PDB file of C-alpha atoms and ligand atoms in Angstrom:
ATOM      1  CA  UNK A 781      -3.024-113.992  -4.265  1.00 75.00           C
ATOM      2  CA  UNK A 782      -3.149-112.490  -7.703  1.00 86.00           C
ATOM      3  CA  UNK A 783      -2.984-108.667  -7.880  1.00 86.00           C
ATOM      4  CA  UNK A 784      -6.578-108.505  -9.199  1.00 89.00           C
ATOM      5  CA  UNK A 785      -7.597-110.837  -6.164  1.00 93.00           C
ATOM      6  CA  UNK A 786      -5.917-108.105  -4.096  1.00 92.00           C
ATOM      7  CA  UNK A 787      -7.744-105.266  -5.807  1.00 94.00           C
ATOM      8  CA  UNK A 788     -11.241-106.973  -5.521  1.00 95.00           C
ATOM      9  CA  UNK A 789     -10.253-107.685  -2.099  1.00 95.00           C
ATOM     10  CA  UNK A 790      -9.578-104.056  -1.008  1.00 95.00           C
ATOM     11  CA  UNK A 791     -12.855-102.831  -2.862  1.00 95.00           C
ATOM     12  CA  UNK A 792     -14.770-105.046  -0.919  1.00 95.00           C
ATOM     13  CA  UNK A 793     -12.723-103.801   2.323  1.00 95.00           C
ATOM     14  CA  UNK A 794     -13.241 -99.962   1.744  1.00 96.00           C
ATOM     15  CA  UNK A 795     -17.172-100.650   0.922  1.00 94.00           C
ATOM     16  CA  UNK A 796     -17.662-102.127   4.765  1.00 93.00           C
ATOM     17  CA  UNK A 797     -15.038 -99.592   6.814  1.00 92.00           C
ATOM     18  CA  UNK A 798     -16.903 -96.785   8.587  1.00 93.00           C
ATOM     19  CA  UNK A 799     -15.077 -92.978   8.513  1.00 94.00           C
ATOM     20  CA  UNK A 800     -16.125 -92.963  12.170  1.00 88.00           C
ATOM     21  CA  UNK A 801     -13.566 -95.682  13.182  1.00 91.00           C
ATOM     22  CA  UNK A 802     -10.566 -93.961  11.049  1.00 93.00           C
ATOM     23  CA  UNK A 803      -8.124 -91.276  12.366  1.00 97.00           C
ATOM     24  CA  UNK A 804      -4.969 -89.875   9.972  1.00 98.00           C
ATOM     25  CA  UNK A 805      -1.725 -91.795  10.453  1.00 98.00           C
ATOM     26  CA  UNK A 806       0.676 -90.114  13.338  1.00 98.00           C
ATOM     27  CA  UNK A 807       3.228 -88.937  10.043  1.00 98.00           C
ATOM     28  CA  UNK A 808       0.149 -86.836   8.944  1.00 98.00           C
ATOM     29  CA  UNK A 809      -1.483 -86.180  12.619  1.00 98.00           C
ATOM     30  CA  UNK A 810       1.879 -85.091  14.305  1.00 98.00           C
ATOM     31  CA  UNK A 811       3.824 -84.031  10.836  1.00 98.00           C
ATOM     32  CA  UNK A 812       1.990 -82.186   8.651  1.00 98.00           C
ATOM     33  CA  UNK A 813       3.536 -79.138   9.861  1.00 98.00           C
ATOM     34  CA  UNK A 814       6.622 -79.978   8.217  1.00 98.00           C
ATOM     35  CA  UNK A 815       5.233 -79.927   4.695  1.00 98.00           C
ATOM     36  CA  UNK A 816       5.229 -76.662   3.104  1.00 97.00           C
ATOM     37  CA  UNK A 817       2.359 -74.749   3.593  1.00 96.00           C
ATOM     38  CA  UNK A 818      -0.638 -74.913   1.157  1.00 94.00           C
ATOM     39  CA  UNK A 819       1.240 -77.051  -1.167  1.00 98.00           C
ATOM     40  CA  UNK A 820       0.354 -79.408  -3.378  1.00 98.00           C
ATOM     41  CA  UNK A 821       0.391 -82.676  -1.778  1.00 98.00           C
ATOM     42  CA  UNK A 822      -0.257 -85.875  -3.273  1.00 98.00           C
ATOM     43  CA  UNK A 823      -1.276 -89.448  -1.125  1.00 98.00           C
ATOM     44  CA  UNK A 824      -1.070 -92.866  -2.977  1.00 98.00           C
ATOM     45  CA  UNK A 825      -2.747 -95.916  -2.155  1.00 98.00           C
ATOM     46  CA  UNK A 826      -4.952 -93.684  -0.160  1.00 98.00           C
ATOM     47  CA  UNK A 827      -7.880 -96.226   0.726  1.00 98.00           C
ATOM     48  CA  UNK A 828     -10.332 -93.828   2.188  1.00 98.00           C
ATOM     49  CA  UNK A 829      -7.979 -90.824   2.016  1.00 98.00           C
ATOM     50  CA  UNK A 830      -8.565 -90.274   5.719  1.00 98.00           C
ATOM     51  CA  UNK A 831      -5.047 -88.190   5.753  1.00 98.00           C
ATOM     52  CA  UNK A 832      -5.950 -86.561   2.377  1.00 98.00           C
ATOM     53  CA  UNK A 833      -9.187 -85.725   3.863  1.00 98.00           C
ATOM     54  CA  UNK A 834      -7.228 -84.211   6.886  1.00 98.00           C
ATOM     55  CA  UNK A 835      -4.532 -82.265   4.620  1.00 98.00           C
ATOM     56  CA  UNK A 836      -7.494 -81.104   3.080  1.00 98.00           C
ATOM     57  CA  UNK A 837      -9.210 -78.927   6.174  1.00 98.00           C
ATOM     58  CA  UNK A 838      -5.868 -77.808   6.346  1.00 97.00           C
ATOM     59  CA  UNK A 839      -5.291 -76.143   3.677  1.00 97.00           C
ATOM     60  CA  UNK A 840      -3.460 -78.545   1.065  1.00 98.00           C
ATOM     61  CA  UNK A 841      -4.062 -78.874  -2.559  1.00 98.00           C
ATOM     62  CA  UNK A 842      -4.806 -82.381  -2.414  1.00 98.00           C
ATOM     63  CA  UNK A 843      -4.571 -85.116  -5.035  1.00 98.00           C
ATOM     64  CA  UNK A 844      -5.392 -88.589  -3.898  1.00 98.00           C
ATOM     65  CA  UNK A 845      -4.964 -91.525  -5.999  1.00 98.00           C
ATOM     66  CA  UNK A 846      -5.825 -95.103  -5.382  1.00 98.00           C
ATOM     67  CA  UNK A 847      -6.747 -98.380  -7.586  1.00 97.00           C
ATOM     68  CA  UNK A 848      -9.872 -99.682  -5.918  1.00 97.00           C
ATOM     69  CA  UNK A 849     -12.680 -97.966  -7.273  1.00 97.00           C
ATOM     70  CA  UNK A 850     -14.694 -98.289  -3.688  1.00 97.00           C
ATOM     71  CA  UNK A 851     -12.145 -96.255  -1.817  1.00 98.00           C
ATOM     72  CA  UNK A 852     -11.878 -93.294  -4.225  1.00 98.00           C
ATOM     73  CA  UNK A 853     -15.983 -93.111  -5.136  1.00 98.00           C
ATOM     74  CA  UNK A 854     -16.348 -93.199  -0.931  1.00 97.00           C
ATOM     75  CA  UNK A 855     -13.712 -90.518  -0.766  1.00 98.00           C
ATOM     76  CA  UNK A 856     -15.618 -87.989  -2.864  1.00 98.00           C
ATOM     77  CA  UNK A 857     -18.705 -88.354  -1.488  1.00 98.00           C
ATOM     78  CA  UNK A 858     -16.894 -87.931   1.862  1.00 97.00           C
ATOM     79  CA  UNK A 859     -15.099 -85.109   0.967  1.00 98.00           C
ATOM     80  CA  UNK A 860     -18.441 -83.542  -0.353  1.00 98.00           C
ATOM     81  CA  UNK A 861     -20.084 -83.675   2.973  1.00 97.00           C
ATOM     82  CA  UNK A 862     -17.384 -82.401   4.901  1.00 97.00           C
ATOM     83  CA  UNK A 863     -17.329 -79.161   1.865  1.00 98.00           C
ATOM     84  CA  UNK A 864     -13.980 -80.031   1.067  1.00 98.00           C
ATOM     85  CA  UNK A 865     -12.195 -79.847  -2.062  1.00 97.00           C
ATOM     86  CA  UNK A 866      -9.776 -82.657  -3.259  1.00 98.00           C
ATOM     87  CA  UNK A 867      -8.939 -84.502  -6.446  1.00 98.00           C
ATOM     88  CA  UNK A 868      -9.749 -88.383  -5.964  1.00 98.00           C
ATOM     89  CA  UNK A 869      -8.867 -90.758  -8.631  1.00 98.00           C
ATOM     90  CA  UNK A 870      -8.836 -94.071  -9.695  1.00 98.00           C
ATOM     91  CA  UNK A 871      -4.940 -95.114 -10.368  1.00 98.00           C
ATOM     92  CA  UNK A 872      -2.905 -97.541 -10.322  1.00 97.00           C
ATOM     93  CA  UNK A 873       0.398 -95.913  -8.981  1.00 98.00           C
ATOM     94  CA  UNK A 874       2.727 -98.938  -9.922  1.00 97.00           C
ATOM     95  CA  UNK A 875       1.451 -98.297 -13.612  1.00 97.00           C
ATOM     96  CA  UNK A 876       1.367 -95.268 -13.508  1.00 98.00           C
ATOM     97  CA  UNK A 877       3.470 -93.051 -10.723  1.00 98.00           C
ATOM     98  CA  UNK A 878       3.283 -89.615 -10.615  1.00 98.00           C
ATOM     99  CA  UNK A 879       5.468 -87.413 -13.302  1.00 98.00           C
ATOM    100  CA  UNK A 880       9.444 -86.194 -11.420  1.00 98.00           C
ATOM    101  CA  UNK A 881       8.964 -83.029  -9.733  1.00 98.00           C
ATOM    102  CA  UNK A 882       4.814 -82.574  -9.728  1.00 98.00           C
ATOM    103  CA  UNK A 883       4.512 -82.061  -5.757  1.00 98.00           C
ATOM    104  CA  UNK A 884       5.324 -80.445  -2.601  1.00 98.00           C
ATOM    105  CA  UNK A 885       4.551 -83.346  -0.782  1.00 98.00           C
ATOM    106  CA  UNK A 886       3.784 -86.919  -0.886  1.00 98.00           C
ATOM    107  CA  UNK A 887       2.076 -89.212   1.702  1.00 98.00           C
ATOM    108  CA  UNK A 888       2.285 -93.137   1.843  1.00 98.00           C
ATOM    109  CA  UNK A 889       0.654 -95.070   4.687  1.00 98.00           C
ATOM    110  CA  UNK A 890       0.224 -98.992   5.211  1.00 98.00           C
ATOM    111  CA  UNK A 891       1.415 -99.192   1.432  1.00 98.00           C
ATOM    112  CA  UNK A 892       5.113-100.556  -0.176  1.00 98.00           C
ATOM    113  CA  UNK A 893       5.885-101.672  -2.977  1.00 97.00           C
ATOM    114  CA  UNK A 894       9.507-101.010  -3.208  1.00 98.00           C
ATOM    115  CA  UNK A 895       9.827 -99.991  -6.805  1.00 98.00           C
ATOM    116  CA  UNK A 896       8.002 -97.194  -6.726  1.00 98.00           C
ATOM    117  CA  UNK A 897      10.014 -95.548  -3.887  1.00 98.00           C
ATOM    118  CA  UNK A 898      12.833 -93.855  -6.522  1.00 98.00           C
ATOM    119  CA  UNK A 899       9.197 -92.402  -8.734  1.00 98.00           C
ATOM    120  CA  UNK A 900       7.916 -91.263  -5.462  1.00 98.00           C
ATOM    121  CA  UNK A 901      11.589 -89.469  -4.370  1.00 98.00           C
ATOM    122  CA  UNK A 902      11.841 -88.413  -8.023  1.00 98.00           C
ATOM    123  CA  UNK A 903       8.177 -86.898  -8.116  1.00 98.00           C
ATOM    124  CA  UNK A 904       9.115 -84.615  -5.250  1.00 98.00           C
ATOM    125  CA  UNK A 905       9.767 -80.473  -6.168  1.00 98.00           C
ATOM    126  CA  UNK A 906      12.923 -79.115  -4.903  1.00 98.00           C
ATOM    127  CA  UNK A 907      12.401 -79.131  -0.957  1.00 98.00           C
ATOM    128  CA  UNK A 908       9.023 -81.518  -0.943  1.00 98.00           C
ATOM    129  CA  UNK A 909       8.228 -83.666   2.004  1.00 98.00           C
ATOM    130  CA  UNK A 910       7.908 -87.174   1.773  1.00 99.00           C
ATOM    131  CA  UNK A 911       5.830 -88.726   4.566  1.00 99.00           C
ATOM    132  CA  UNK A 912       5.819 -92.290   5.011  1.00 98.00           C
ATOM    133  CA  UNK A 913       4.606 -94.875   7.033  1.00 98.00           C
ATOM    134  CA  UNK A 914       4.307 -98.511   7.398  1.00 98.00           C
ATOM    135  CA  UNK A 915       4.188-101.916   9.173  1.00 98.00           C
ATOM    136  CA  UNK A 916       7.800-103.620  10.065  1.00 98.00           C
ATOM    137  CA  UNK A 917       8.815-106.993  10.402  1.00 98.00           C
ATOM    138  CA  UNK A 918       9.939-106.351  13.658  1.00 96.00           C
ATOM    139  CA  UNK A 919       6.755-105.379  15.702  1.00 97.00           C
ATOM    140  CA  UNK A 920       5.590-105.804  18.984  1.00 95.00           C
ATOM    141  CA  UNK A 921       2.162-106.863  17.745  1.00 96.00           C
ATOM    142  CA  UNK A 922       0.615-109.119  14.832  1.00 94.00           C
ATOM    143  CA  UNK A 923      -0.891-105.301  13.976  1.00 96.00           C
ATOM    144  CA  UNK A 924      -0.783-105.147   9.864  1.00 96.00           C
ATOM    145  CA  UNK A 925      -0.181-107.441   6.827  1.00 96.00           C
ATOM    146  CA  UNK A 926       0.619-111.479   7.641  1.00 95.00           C
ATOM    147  CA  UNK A 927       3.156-111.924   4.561  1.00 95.00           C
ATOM    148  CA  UNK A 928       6.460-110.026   5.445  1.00 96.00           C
ATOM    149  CA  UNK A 929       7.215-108.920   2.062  1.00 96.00           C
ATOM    150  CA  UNK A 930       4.815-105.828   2.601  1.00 96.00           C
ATOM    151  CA  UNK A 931       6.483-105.171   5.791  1.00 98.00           C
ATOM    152  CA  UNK A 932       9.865-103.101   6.256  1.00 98.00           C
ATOM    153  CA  UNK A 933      13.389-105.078   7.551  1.00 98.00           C
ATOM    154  CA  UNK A 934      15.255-102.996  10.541  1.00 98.00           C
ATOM    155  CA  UNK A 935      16.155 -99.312   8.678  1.00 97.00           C
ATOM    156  CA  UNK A 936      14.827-100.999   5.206  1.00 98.00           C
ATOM    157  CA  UNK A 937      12.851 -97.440   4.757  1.00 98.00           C
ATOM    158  CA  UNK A 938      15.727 -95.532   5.296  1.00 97.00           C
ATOM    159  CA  UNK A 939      17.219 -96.955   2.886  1.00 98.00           C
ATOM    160  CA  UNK A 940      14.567 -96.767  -0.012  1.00 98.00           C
ATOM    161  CA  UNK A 941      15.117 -92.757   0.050  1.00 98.00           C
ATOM    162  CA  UNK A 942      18.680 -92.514   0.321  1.00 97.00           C
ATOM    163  CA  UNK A 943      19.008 -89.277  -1.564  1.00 97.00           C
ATOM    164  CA  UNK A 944      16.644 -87.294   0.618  1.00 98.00           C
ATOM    165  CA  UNK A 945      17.403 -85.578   4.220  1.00 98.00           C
ATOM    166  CA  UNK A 946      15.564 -87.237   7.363  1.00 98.00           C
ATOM    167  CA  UNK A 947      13.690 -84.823   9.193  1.00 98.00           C
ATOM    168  CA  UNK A 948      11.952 -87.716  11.215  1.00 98.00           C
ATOM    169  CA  UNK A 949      12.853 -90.990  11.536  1.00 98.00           C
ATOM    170  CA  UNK A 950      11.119 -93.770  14.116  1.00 98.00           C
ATOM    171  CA  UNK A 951      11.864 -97.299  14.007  1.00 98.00           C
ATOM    172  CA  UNK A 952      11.788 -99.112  17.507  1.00 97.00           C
ATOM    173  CA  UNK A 953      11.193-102.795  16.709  1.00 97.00           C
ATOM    174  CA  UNK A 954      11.219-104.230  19.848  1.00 97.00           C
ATOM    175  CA  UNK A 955      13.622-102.362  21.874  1.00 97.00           C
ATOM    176  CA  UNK A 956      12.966-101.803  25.692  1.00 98.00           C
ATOM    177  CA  UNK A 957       9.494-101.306  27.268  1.00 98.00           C
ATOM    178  CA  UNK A 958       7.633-102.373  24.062  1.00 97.00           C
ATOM    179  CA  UNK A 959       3.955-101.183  26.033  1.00 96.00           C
ATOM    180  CA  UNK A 960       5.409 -97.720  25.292  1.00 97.00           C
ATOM    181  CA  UNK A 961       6.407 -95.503  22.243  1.00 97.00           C
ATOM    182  CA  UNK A 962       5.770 -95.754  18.618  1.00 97.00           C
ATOM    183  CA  UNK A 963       5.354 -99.780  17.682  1.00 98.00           C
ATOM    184  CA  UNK A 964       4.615-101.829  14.561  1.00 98.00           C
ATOM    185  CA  UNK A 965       5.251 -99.856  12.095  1.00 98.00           C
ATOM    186  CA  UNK A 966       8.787 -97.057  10.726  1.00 98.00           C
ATOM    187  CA  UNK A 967       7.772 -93.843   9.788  1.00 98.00           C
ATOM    188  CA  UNK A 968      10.196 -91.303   7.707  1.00 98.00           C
ATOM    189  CA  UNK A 969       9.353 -87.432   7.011  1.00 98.00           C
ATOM    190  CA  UNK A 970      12.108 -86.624   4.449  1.00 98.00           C
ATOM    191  CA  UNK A 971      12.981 -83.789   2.265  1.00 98.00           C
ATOM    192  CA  UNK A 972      14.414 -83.332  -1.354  1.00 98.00           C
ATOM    193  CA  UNK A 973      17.207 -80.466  -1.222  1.00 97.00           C
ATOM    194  CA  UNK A 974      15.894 -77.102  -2.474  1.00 92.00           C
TER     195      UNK A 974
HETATM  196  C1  SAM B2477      -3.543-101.094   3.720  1.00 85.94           C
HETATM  197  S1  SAM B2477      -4.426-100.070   2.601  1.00 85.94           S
HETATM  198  C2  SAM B2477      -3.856 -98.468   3.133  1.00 85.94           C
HETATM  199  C3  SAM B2477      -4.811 -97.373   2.782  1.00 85.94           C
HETATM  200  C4  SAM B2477      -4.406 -96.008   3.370  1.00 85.94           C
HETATM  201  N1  SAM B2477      -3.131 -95.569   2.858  1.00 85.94           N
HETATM  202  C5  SAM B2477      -4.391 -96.093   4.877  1.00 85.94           C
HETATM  203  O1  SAM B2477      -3.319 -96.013   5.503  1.00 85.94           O
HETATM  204  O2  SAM B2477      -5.498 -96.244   5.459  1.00 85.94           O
HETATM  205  C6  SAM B2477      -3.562-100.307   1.061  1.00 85.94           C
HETATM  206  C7  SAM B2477      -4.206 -99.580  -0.120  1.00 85.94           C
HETATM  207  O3  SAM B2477      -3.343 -99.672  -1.247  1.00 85.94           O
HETATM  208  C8  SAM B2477      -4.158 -99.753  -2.408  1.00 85.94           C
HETATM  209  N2  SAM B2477      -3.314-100.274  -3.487  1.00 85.94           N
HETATM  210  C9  SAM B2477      -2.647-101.458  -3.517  1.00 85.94           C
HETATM  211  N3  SAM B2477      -1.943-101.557  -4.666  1.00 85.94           N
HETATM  212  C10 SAM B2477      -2.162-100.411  -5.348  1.00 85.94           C
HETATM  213  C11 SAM B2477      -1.701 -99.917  -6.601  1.00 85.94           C
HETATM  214  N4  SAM B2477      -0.858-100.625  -7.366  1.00 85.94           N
HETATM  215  N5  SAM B2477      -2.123 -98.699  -7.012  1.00 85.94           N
HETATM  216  C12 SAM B2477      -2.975 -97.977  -6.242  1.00 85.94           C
HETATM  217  N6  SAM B2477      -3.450 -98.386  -5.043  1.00 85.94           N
HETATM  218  C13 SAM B2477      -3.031 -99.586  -4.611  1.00 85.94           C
HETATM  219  C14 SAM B2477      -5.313-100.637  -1.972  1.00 85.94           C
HETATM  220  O4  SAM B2477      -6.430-100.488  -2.798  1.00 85.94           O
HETATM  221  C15 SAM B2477      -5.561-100.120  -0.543  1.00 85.94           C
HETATM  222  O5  SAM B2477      -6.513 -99.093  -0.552  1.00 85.94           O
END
């Protein structure tokens, strides 16, 4: 599929999907307490910005940036009726990633492409949070994206951010009792050294 296949695709998506049937991703839910407080944070590839929508109520500067048009008109209106304030915007964040050293913190959910990960480590501040989190190859469940290029190898997220410290780090694959613990996807909270 052609990237502006994808795109249409997506915009289509986000136009159907209800905010009642969304919930933050468990690096924002159980995390955000990690990131410094009332920073700046930035999410990319946000969809419906349901984490920058969260981030927001708790007291984030919030910047959300993603390239279907759908998601981000859906995310103002959203944020509107909840009286929150974020910055939504239409972006393409392969073609445009965010300027070195602009945030606090950055979030990434159910999103990789792999060569924006040094932009993304790069557009940290001095001790920013990085919170990431995505589908594996090696899940438990057919949860997430068919084609295994969008999906991380065994410690493959690790080893996109090699410069910053691991403050979290979960990546079970299949391990043990697989009806139990964190499944399907790795999830890193990382930070740049001060
Ligand atoms: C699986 S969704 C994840 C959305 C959100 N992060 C979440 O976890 O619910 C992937 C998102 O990435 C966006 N996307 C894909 N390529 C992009 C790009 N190059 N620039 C900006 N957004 C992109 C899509 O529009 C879609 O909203």
């Amino acid at each position: 599929m052609s990237d502006p296949e994808r795109r249409a695709r997506w915009n289509e998506r986000w136009t159907r999907r209800d905010y009642a049937d969304t919930e933050p991703a468990a690096v924002v839910h159980d995390y955000a307490y990690l990131l410094p407080p009332g920073g700046e944070v930035l999410e990319v590839a946000c969809g419906l910005g349901v984490n920058a929508l969260h981030l927001a109520a708790a007291g984030f500067r919030v910047t959300a940036w993603d390239y279907a048009e759908t998601a981000i008109a859906r995310l103002e209106e959203e944020a509107l009726s909840r009286g929150l304030v974020l910055t939504a915007e239409v972006r393409d964040v392969v073609a445009a990633p965010p300027a070195p050293a602009s945030f606090d913190a950055i979030i990434v959910t159910r999103f990789l492409e792999r060569e924006l990960c040094p932009a993304l480590a790069a557009a940290l501040r001095p001790g920013g949070v990085l919170c990431y989190q995505s589908f594996v190859r090696d899940a438990a469940s057919d949860r997430g994206p068919q084609d295994a290029a969008f999906r991380f190898a065994p410690n493959e997220l690790l080893r996109l951010f090699p410069d910053l410290r691991v403050l979290v780090f979960h990546d079970e694959g299949r391990a043990g009792d697989t009806a139990q613990g964190f499944r399907d996807e790795s999830l890193l909270v990382a930070q740049r050294a001060e």
